[in-house]
Tab-separated table of C-alpha atoms in Angstrom:
chain	number	residue	atom	x	y	z
N	227	MET	CA	-2.245	-27.404	-14.965
N	228	LYS	CA	-1.778	-31.040	-13.947
N	229	LYS	CA	1.676	-32.285	-13.043
N	230	SER	CA	1.656	-34.669	-16.032
N	231	GLU	CA	0.741	-31.798	-18.375
N	232	LEU	CA	3.570	-29.657	-17.058
N	233	GLU	CA	6.007	-32.532	-17.584
N	234	THR	CA	4.812	-33.056	-21.166
N	235	MET	CA	5.022	-29.313	-21.836
N	236	ARG	CA	8.606	-29.177	-20.572
N	237	ARG	CA	9.605	-32.074	-22.834
N	238	SER	CA	8.007	-30.296	-25.788
N	239	PHE	CA	9.850	-27.100	-24.894
N	240	ASP	CA	13.139	-29.007	-24.690
N	241	THR	CA	12.554	-30.189	-28.256
N	242	VAL	CA	12.060	-26.594	-29.427
N	243	LYS	CA	15.195	-25.482	-27.572
N	244	SER	CA	17.260	-28.238	-29.194
N	245	ARG	CA	16.044	-27.430	-32.695
N	246	SER	CA	16.381	-23.670	-32.470
N	247	SER	CA	19.816	-23.843	-30.822
N	248	LEU	CA	21.161	-25.505	-33.968
N	249	ILE	CA	20.380	-22.513	-36.174
N	250	LYS	CA	19.630	-19.370	-34.143
N	251	ASP	CA	23.308	-18.507	-33.667
N	252	SER	CA	24.223	-18.949	-37.314
N	253	PRO	CA	25.515	-15.829	-39.120
N	254	SER	CA	22.434	-15.636	-41.373
N	255	ILE	CA	19.998	-15.754	-38.445
N	256	LYS	CA	22.015	-13.196	-36.508
N	257	ARG	CA	21.794	-10.868	-39.509
N	258	LEU	CA	18.069	-11.560	-39.759
N	259	THR	CA	17.617	-10.830	-36.045
N	260	SER	CA	19.335	-7.457	-36.391
N	261	ARG	CA	17.230	-6.657	-39.441
N	262	VAL	CA	13.939	-7.467	-37.698
N	263	GLN	CA	14.947	-5.396	-34.672
N	264	GLU	CA	15.439	-2.442	-37.005
N	265	ILE	CA	12.144	-3.139	-38.786
N	266	LYS	CA	10.113	-3.210	-35.570
N	267	LYS	CA	11.808	-0.068	-34.230
N	268	TYR	CA	11.175	1.796	-37.489
N	269	SER	CA	7.579	0.561	-37.624
N	270	PHE	CA	6.848	1.874	-34.139
N	271	ASP	CA	8.505	5.228	-34.784
N	272	ASN	CA	6.497	5.653	-38.008
N	273	LYS	CA	3.291	3.866	-37.005
N	274	GLU	CA	0.891	6.645	-38.026
N	275	GLU	CA	2.429	7.009	-41.459
N	276	LEU	CA	2.414	3.232	-42.034
N	277	PHE	CA	-1.171	2.961	-40.810
N	278	ASN	CA	-2.379	5.577	-43.269
N	279	GLN	CA	-0.342	3.996	-46.058
N	280	VAL	CA	-1.786	0.511	-45.463
N	281	LEU	CA	-5.327	1.894	-45.602
N	282	GLU	CA	-4.598	3.299	-49.052
N	283	SER	CA	-2.852	0.114	-50.176
N	284	PHE	CA	-5.756	-2.061	-49.047
N	285	ARG	CA	-8.157	0.221	-50.898
N	286	ARG	CA	-6.055	-0.113	-54.059
N	287	ASN	CA	-6.053	-3.909	-53.713
N	288	ASP	CA	-9.830	-4.133	-53.197
N	289	ILE	CA	-9.374	-5.278	-49.596
N	290	GLU	CA	-11.982	-3.853	-47.255
N	291	CYS	CA	-10.421	-2.459	-44.099
N	292	ARG	CA	-12.170	-1.684	-40.827
N	293	PHE	CA	-10.689	-0.252	-37.660
N	294	ALA	CA	-11.662	-1.626	-34.245
N	295	GLU	CA	-10.632	0.422	-31.242
N	296	THR	CA	-11.816	-2.245	-28.779
N	297	SER	CA	-12.698	-5.930	-28.775
N	298	LYS	CA	-16.362	-4.936	-28.677
N	299	ASP	CA	-15.895	-2.937	-31.873
N	300	ALA	CA	-14.267	-5.978	-33.483
N	301	PHE	CA	-17.206	-8.162	-32.428
N	302	ASN	CA	-19.684	-5.710	-33.937
N	303	ILE	CA	-17.862	-5.770	-37.276
N	304	ILE	CA	-17.535	-9.568	-37.285
N	305	ASP	CA	-21.199	-10.044	-36.323
N	306	GLU	CA	-22.277	-7.753	-39.135
N	307	LEU	CA	-20.190	-9.652	-41.701
N	308	ILE	CA	-21.383	-13.054	-40.498
N	309	ASP	CA	-25.017	-11.915	-40.695
N	310	GLU	CA	-24.490	-10.758	-44.273
N	311	TYR	CA	-23.438	-14.287	-45.244
N	312	ASP	CA	-25.993	-15.974	-42.952
N	313	ALA	CA	-23.108	-18.102	-41.680
N	314	LYS	CA	-23.861	-21.107	-39.494
N	315	VAL	CA	-20.325	-22.497	-39.606
N	316	ILE	CA	-17.006	-20.629	-39.635
N	317	ALA	CA	-13.602	-21.984	-40.563
N	318	LYS	CA	-11.054	-20.544	-38.138
N	319	ALA	CA	-7.252	-20.551	-38.298
N	320	LYS	CA	-4.901	-20.188	-35.353
N	321	SER	CA	-4.780	-16.617	-34.090
N	322	ASN	CA	-3.548	-15.194	-30.804
N	323	THR	CA	-5.410	-11.987	-31.625
N	324	LEU	CA	-8.722	-13.838	-31.893
N	325	GLY	CA	-7.856	-15.511	-28.600
N	326	GLU	CA	-7.129	-12.100	-27.122
N	327	ILE	CA	-10.649	-10.861	-27.828
N	328	GLY	CA	-12.310	-14.210	-26.996
N	329	LEU	CA	-14.017	-14.692	-30.352
N	330	LYS	CA	-15.194	-18.279	-29.779
N	331	ASP	CA	-16.855	-17.345	-26.482
N	332	HIS	CA	-18.618	-14.468	-28.208
N	333	LEU	CA	-20.035	-16.317	-31.204
N	334	ASP	CA	-22.960	-18.705	-30.735
N	335	ILE	CA	-22.404	-20.535	-34.028
N	336	ASP	CA	-20.111	-23.433	-34.915
N	337	VAL	CA	-16.557	-22.086	-35.063
N	338	VAL	CA	-14.348	-24.921	-36.321
N	339	GLU	CA	-10.661	-24.739	-35.474
N	340	THR	CA	-8.676	-25.935	-38.483
N	341	ASP	CA	-5.285	-26.058	-36.760
N	342	LEU	CA	-4.784	-29.552	-35.297
N	343	GLY	CA	-3.521	-28.360	-31.914
N	344	ASP	CA	-6.285	-25.789	-31.533
N	345	ARG	CA	-8.886	-28.327	-32.642
N	346	ILE	CA	-7.692	-30.805	-30.006
N	347	LEU	CA	-8.062	-28.125	-27.334
N	348	GLN	CA	-11.491	-27.209	-28.713
N	349	LEU	CA	-12.572	-30.855	-28.456
N	350	LYS	CA	-11.221	-30.939	-24.878
N	351	LYS	CA	-13.937	-28.387	-24.007
N	352	VAL	CA	-12.735	-27.597	-20.450
N	353	ASP	CA	-9.361	-26.474	-19.131
N	354	ASN	CA	-8.324	-25.923	-22.734
N	355	LYS	CA	-6.163	-22.810	-22.697
N	356	PRO	CA	-3.137	-23.072	-25.040
N	357	VAL	CA	0.384	-23.342	-23.647
N	358	HIS	CA	2.428	-22.025	-26.583
N	359	PRO	CA	1.598	-19.654	-29.465
N	360	THR	CA	2.589	-22.168	-32.167
N	361	GLY	CA	2.127	-25.411	-30.198
N	362	PRO	CA	-1.107	-24.850	-28.286
N	363	ALA	CA	-1.526	-28.484	-27.172
N	364	SER	CA	2.136	-29.108	-26.314
N	365	HIS	CA	1.170	-30.096	-22.754
N	366	LEU	CA	-0.977	-33.074	-23.782
N	367	ASN	CA	0.624	-36.454	-24.356
N	368	ILE	CA	-0.559	-38.781	-27.082
N	369	SER	CA	-2.698	-40.906	-24.752
N	370	ASP	CA	-4.489	-37.798	-23.489
N	371	ILE	CA	-5.089	-36.616	-27.043
N	372	ALA	CA	-6.413	-39.993	-28.199
N	373	GLY	CA	-8.806	-40.018	-25.248
N	374	ILE	CA	-10.050	-36.507	-26.045
N	375	VAL	CA	-10.620	-37.368	-29.714
N	376	ASN	CA	-12.363	-40.676	-28.981
N	377	GLU	CA	-14.683	-39.205	-26.375
N	378	SER	CA	-15.629	-36.036	-28.228
N	379	MET	CA	-15.917	-37.527	-31.732
N	380	ASP	CA	-17.263	-40.964	-30.755
N	381	VAL	CA	-14.484	-42.813	-32.577
N	382	ASP	CA	-11.935	-45.400	-31.547
N	383	VAL	CA	-8.461	-44.329	-32.612
N	384	ASP	CA	-5.284	-45.736	-31.133
N	385	PRO	CA	-2.778	-43.400	-29.463
N	386	GLN	CA	-0.940	-43.058	-32.753
N	387	PRO	CA	-0.238	-39.645	-34.350
N	388	ARG	CA	-1.306	-40.488	-37.890
N	389	GLN	CA	-4.574	-42.099	-36.796
N	390	ILE	CA	-5.408	-39.070	-34.656
N	391	MET	CA	-4.522	-36.658	-37.451
N	392	ARG	CA	-6.692	-38.500	-39.998
N	393	ALA	CA	-9.678	-38.650	-37.665
N	394	VAL	CA	-9.542	-34.947	-36.788
N	395	ARG	CA	-8.835	-33.878	-40.366
N	396	GLY	CA	-11.791	-35.872	-41.713
N	397	ASP	CA	-14.116	-34.421	-39.095
N	398	VAL	CA	-12.982	-30.843	-39.743
N	399	LEU	CA	-13.360	-31.116	-43.523
N	400	ASN	CA	-16.800	-32.669	-43.116
N	401	ARG	CA	-17.938	-29.843	-40.840
N	402	LEU	CA	-16.710	-27.235	-43.302
N	403	LYS	CA	-18.588	-28.570	-46.338
N	404	ASN	CA	-21.147	-25.774	-46.221
N	405	ALA	CA	-18.974	-23.049	-44.697
N	406	ARG	CA	-18.761	-19.748	-46.545
N	407	VAL	CA	-16.807	-17.676	-44.026
N	408	GLY	CA	-13.212	-18.081	-42.893
N	409	ILE	CA	-11.481	-16.076	-40.185
N	410	SER	CA	-7.808	-15.827	-39.338
N	411	GLY	CA	-5.169	-13.622	-37.814
N	412	ALA	CA	-2.033	-12.334	-39.503
N	413	ASN	CA	1.647	-12.740	-38.751
N	414	SER	CA	2.651	-9.523	-40.480
N	415	ILE	CA	1.206	-6.825	-42.748
N	416	ALA	CA	3.138	-5.002	-45.484
N	417	SER	CA	2.052	-1.386	-45.610
N	418	GLU	CA	3.467	-0.447	-49.017
N	419	GLU	CA	2.004	-3.414	-50.907
N	420	GLY	CA	-1.161	-3.843	-48.840
N	421	SER	CA	-0.347	-7.523	-48.319
N	422	VAL	CA	-1.112	-9.773	-45.355
N	423	VAL	CA	1.387	-12.537	-44.563
N	424	MET	CA	0.338	-15.714	-42.735
N	425	VAL	CA	2.534	-18.725	-42.031
N	426	HIS	CA	1.510	-22.320	-41.342
N	427	ASN	CA	2.637	-25.913	-41.747
N	428	GLU	CA	-0.683	-27.719	-42.073
N	429	GLY	CA	-2.166	-25.961	-45.094
N	430	ASN	CA	-5.225	-25.002	-43.067
N	431	ILE	CA	-4.937	-21.252	-43.662
N	432	SER	CA	-5.242	-21.981	-47.374
N	433	ILE	CA	-8.592	-23.633	-46.650
N	434	VAL	CA	-9.742	-20.671	-44.566
N	435	SER	CA	-8.714	-18.185	-47.265
N	436	LEU	CA	-10.710	-20.063	-49.921
N	437	MET	CA	-14.050	-19.311	-48.264
N	438	ASP	CA	-16.320	-16.749	-49.948
N	439	LEU	CA	-15.532	-14.260	-47.188
N	440	HIS	CA	-12.108	-14.148	-45.541
N	441	ILE	CA	-11.985	-12.043	-42.372
N	442	ILE	CA	-8.512	-11.199	-41.072
N	443	VAL	CA	-8.162	-9.721	-37.576
N	444	ALA	CA	-4.753	-8.249	-36.829
N	445	GLY	CA	-3.290	-5.898	-34.261
N	446	ILE	CA	-2.015	-2.565	-35.515
N	447	ASP	CA	1.415	-3.635	-34.238
N	448	LYS	CA	1.648	-6.156	-37.111
N	449	ILE	CA	2.141	-3.403	-39.713
N	450	VAL	CA	5.655	-3.090	-41.195
N	451	PRO	CA	6.866	-1.051	-44.188
N	452	THR	CA	7.287	-3.595	-47.019
N	453	LEU	CA	6.611	-7.168	-48.049
N	454	GLU	CA	10.315	-7.950	-47.696
N	455	ASP	CA	10.107	-6.694	-44.104
N	456	ALA	CA	6.999	-8.775	-43.431
N	457	ILE	CA	8.714	-11.926	-44.731
N	458	SER	CA	11.761	-11.201	-42.554
N	459	VAL	CA	9.544	-10.964	-39.469
N	460	VAL	CA	7.794	-14.284	-40.100
N	461	LYS	CA	11.066	-16.029	-40.938
N	462	LEU	CA	12.541	-14.983	-37.603
N	463	GLU	CA	9.357	-15.990	-35.799
N	464	THR	CA	9.622	-19.454	-37.357
N	465	VAL	CA	13.244	-19.918	-36.284
N	466	PHE	CA	12.553	-19.122	-32.632
N	467	ALA	CA	9.105	-20.744	-32.460
N	468	THR	CA	9.848	-24.070	-34.124
N	469	GLY	CA	13.582	-24.323	-34.759
N	470	ASN	CA	13.091	-24.389	-38.532
N	471	PHE	CA	14.297	-21.904	-41.132
N	472	VAL	CA	10.891	-21.670	-42.781
N	473	THR	CA	7.372	-23.067	-42.511
N	474	SER	CA	5.712	-25.297	-45.129
N	475	TYR	CA	3.463	-22.472	-46.296
N	476	MET	CA	3.566	-18.697	-46.454
N	477	ASN	CA	0.274	-17.247	-47.592
N	478	VAL	CA	0.413	-13.704	-48.937
N	479	VAL	CA	-3.057	-12.261	-49.372
N	480	SER	CA	-3.152	-9.072	-51.420
N	481	GLY	CA	-6.787	-9.054	-52.457
N	482	PRO	CA	-9.792	-11.252	-53.241
N	483	SER	CA	-9.677	-14.124	-55.728
N	484	LYS	CA	-10.219	-12.896	-59.283
N	485	THR	CA	-9.598	-13.633	-62.939
N	486	ALA	CA	-9.641	-11.618	-66.157
N	487	ASP	CA	-9.062	-14.523	-68.539
N	488	ILE	CA	-12.335	-14.024	-70.404
N	489	GLU	CA	-12.057	-10.963	-72.643
N	490	LYS	CA	-10.073	-9.273	-69.849
N	491	LYS	CA	-13.285	-8.793	-67.887
N	492	LEU	CA	-12.586	-8.939	-64.162
N	493	ILE	CA	-14.537	-11.580	-62.263
N	494	LYS	CA	-14.143	-12.243	-58.544
N	495	ASN	CA	-14.302	-15.528	-56.625
N	496	MET	CA	-12.586	-17.891	-59.053
N	497	TYR	CA	-11.413	-20.360	-56.418
N	498	GLY	CA	-10.825	-18.220	-53.347
N	499	ALA	CA	-12.529	-15.412	-51.482
N	500	GLU	CA	-14.792	-12.984	-53.291
N	501	ARG	CA	-14.275	-10.643	-50.372
N	502	VAL	CA	-11.358	-10.005	-48.019
N	503	VAL	CA	-11.974	-7.860	-44.941
N	504	VAL	CA	-9.102	-6.847	-42.663
N	505	ILE	CA	-9.983	-5.644	-39.175
N	506	LEU	CA	-7.122	-3.636	-37.705
N	507	LEU	CA	-7.383	-3.887	-33.926
N	508	ASP	CA	-6.088	-1.385	-31.396
N	509	ASN	CA	-7.451	-2.785	-28.103
N	510	GLY	CA	-4.952	-0.890	-25.962
N	511	ARG	CA	-1.988	-1.085	-28.307
N	512	SER	CA	-1.844	2.640	-28.937
N	513	GLN	CA	-1.331	3.122	-25.187
N	514	ALA	CA	1.148	0.283	-24.730
N	515	ILE	CA	4.828	0.615	-23.945
N	516	GLU	CA	6.931	0.657	-27.110
N	517	GLU	CA	8.844	-2.545	-26.332
N	518	CYS	CA	5.616	-4.494	-25.729
N	519	LEU	CA	4.741	-3.988	-29.383
N	520	TYR	CA	8.018	-5.428	-30.687
N	521	CYS	CA	6.867	-9.008	-29.963
N	522	ILE	CA	6.738	-11.306	-33.028
N	523	GLY	CA	4.860	-14.074	-31.208
N	524	CYS	CA	7.534	-16.793	-31.283
N	525	GLY	CA	7.018	-17.855	-27.662
N	526	ASN	CA	10.734	-18.325	-27.025
N	527	CYS	CA	10.416	-16.315	-23.806
N	528	ILE	CA	8.063	-18.817	-22.163
N	529	VAL	CA	10.117	-21.785	-23.346
N	530	HIS	CA	12.993	-20.489	-21.194
N	531	CYS	CA	10.934	-18.904	-18.379
N	532	PRO	CA	11.435	-20.741	-15.039
N	533	VAL	CA	8.086	-19.544	-13.713
N	534	TYR	CA	6.164	-20.623	-16.808
N	535	ASN	CA	7.882	-24.000	-16.758
N	536	ALA	CA	6.828	-24.384	-13.122
N	537	VAL	CA	3.182	-23.263	-13.285
N	538	GLY	CA	2.281	-23.291	-16.980
N	539	ASN	CA	-0.367	-21.138	-18.613
N	540	GLU	CA	-1.794	-19.636	-15.433
N	541	PHE	CA	1.085	-17.177	-15.864
N	542	GLY	CA	-0.182	-14.902	-18.628
N	543	PHE	CA	-3.298	-13.313	-20.084
N	544	ASN	CA	-5.716	-15.069	-22.442
N	545	ASN	CA	-3.642	-16.337	-25.387
N	546	TYR	CA	-0.730	-14.084	-24.469
N	547	LEU	CA	1.376	-16.319	-22.283
N	548	GLY	CA	4.038	-15.555	-19.711
N	549	GLY	CA	5.397	-12.166	-18.711
N	550	ARG	CA	4.677	-10.465	-22.020
N	551	GLY	CA	1.020	-11.442	-21.658
N	552	VAL	CA	0.945	-9.986	-18.163
N	553	ALA	CA	2.418	-6.735	-19.468
N	554	MET	CA	-0.064	-6.463	-22.340
N	555	SER	CA	-3.047	-7.193	-20.074
N	556	LYS	CA	-2.627	-3.774	-18.451
N	557	PHE	CA	-3.272	-2.067	-21.768
N	558	ILE	CA	-5.810	-4.537	-23.160
N	559	GLU	CA	-7.852	-4.446	-19.945
N	560	ASP	CA	-6.650	-2.752	-16.740
N	561	ASP	CA	-4.452	-2.893	-13.634
N	562	GLU	CA	-6.618	-5.538	-11.990
N	563	ALA	CA	-6.295	-7.868	-15.013
N	564	CYS	CA	-2.539	-7.291	-14.962
N	565	PHE	CA	-2.341	-8.224	-11.274
N	566	ASN	CA	-4.524	-11.317	-11.726
N	567	SER	CA	-2.485	-12.477	-14.743
N	568	GLY	CA	0.575	-13.081	-12.580
N	569	LEU	CA	2.263	-9.716	-12.157
N	570	TYR	CA	3.937	-10.857	-8.951
N	571	MET	CA	4.744	-14.387	-10.166
N	572	CYS	CA	7.716	-13.185	-12.208
N	573	THR	CA	11.149	-13.647	-10.587
N	574	LEU	CA	12.549	-10.768	-12.684
N	575	CYS	CA	15.432	-13.065	-13.671
N	576	GLY	CA	15.600	-11.701	-17.226
N	577	LEU	CA	15.846	-15.042	-19.050
N	578	CYS	CA	12.909	-13.923	-21.207
N	579	THR	CA	14.886	-10.911	-22.443
N	580	LEU	CA	18.044	-12.949	-22.903
N	581	ASN	CA	16.203	-15.418	-25.153
N	582	CYS	CA	13.973	-12.932	-26.984
N	583	PRO	CA	15.082	-12.221	-30.581
N	584	LEU	CA	13.878	-8.640	-30.102
N	585	SER	CA	15.485	-8.335	-26.635
N	586	ILE	CA	12.205	-7.119	-25.112
N	587	PRO	CA	12.976	-6.168	-21.460
N	588	THR	CA	9.899	-7.900	-20.070
N	589	ASN	CA	11.347	-8.231	-16.566
N	590	GLU	CA	12.037	-4.487	-16.391
N	591	ILE	CA	8.574	-3.710	-17.729
N	592	LEU	CA	6.950	-5.913	-15.062
N	593	GLU	CA	9.088	-4.412	-12.301
N	594	ASN	CA	7.896	-0.932	-13.259
N	595	MET	CA	4.311	-2.168	-13.524
N	596	ARG	CA	4.486	-3.508	-9.975
N	597	LYS	CA	5.192	0.002	-8.719
N	598	LEU	CA	2.226	1.364	-10.672
N	599	SER	CA	0.027	-1.523	-9.541
N	600	ALA	CA	0.867	-0.957	-5.878
N	601	ASP	CA	0.027	2.729	-6.249
N	602	VAL	CA	-3.543	1.858	-7.257
N	603	GLY	CA	-3.972	-0.846	-4.611
N	604	PHE	CA	-3.159	-4.094	-6.416
N	605	TYR	CA	-0.401	-5.997	-4.620
N	606	PRO	CA	-0.110	-9.314	-2.715
N	607	ARG	CA	-1.846	-9.249	0.666
N	608	ALA	CA	1.279	-10.570	2.396
N	609	HIS	CA	3.246	-7.608	1.048
N	610	GLY	CA	0.602	-5.272	2.414
N	611	MET	CA	0.850	-6.836	5.867
N	612	ILE	CA	4.632	-6.389	5.866
N	613	LYS	CA	4.235	-2.762	4.801
N	614	ASP	CA	1.705	-2.087	7.556
N	615	ASN	CA	3.966	-3.712	10.157
N	616	VAL	CA	6.892	-1.549	9.065
N	617	ASP	CA	4.723	1.578	9.255
N	618	LYS	CA	3.384	0.697	12.729
N	619	ARG	CA	6.314	-1.057	14.405
N	620	ASP	CA	9.381	-0.306	12.258
N	621	SER	CA	9.592	-4.025	11.699
N	622	PRO	CA	8.249	-6.379	9.033
N	623	TYR	CA	7.083	-8.772	11.786
């Protein structure tokens, strides 16, 4: 990342810190934090039972559910669905899971990001990796953004937020006029009710969910027991991600759009989707360390991480940023990916754990992974030279 981008990112992170510090230590948020910790622990301990229950609940709600063991399996399912609808354009909402599998690189059709930050990065075309799970373009200042929009859209907007927003919004809505397929992730899934919870401020997920086909790709770690639990998880995520008690919108999808207002005869596709398909993704999660799966995606760890604040998004894996992303890369891909994601960048200071609402011991996880990585031959060359010198001369020099 450029020096100017790192400086802008740090200022953005300072804003998040200031906002969240005003509320995260309040009695109500402390109670919520304890509750979500219990929810995630229970969900992991009972993951097989909850998985089987959500399959039955989805079936009851007329939601089609597919299981994808790998990213390739997810691609095959998505390709099949897109072919069925002969889709040339897809409306996409923000999703770290879709970033994890690299959906946009896989598809050769027009995938339109509906989230403003993601759309700005999409228009940037190169060097466009996000820097925060809920603020993907937090490293770009307003002049940079205006330049990106003007060059890519052939317009002439001033470096003014409202002008930029209007230009991008108009372009997105125009591109989606003939779209029939929407795709999103999920913030949480309620097993008992068979409901998918998604949070947003812009209203864009509502647009995505109104397409004829709504595809939802979510990791199996998103499943929790009840709708009340799912809401608790997304509330806590909002507090630590944005410094607000709640987002503008919480979409709860529990089935396709339907009406029975004419002689009580059920008809689908009144205003929203005629078909909802949930793809539950494993992609290494079933092999992952328990604590890795507690993450609610708030990004508070990277906001406080000294390494991330120094080097930016080169520390992490795909859309999973910072130390937690490095840890997950071992299970999503392999030891080499884990090493290349920044395994040895971490200072092991523990500020990530200290500022994580779930107290995930990321520094301890990475320290243990370094031992495993060294055992299979992935460690810094300089460390190897020191080791060899000690073996040969009883000295590191």
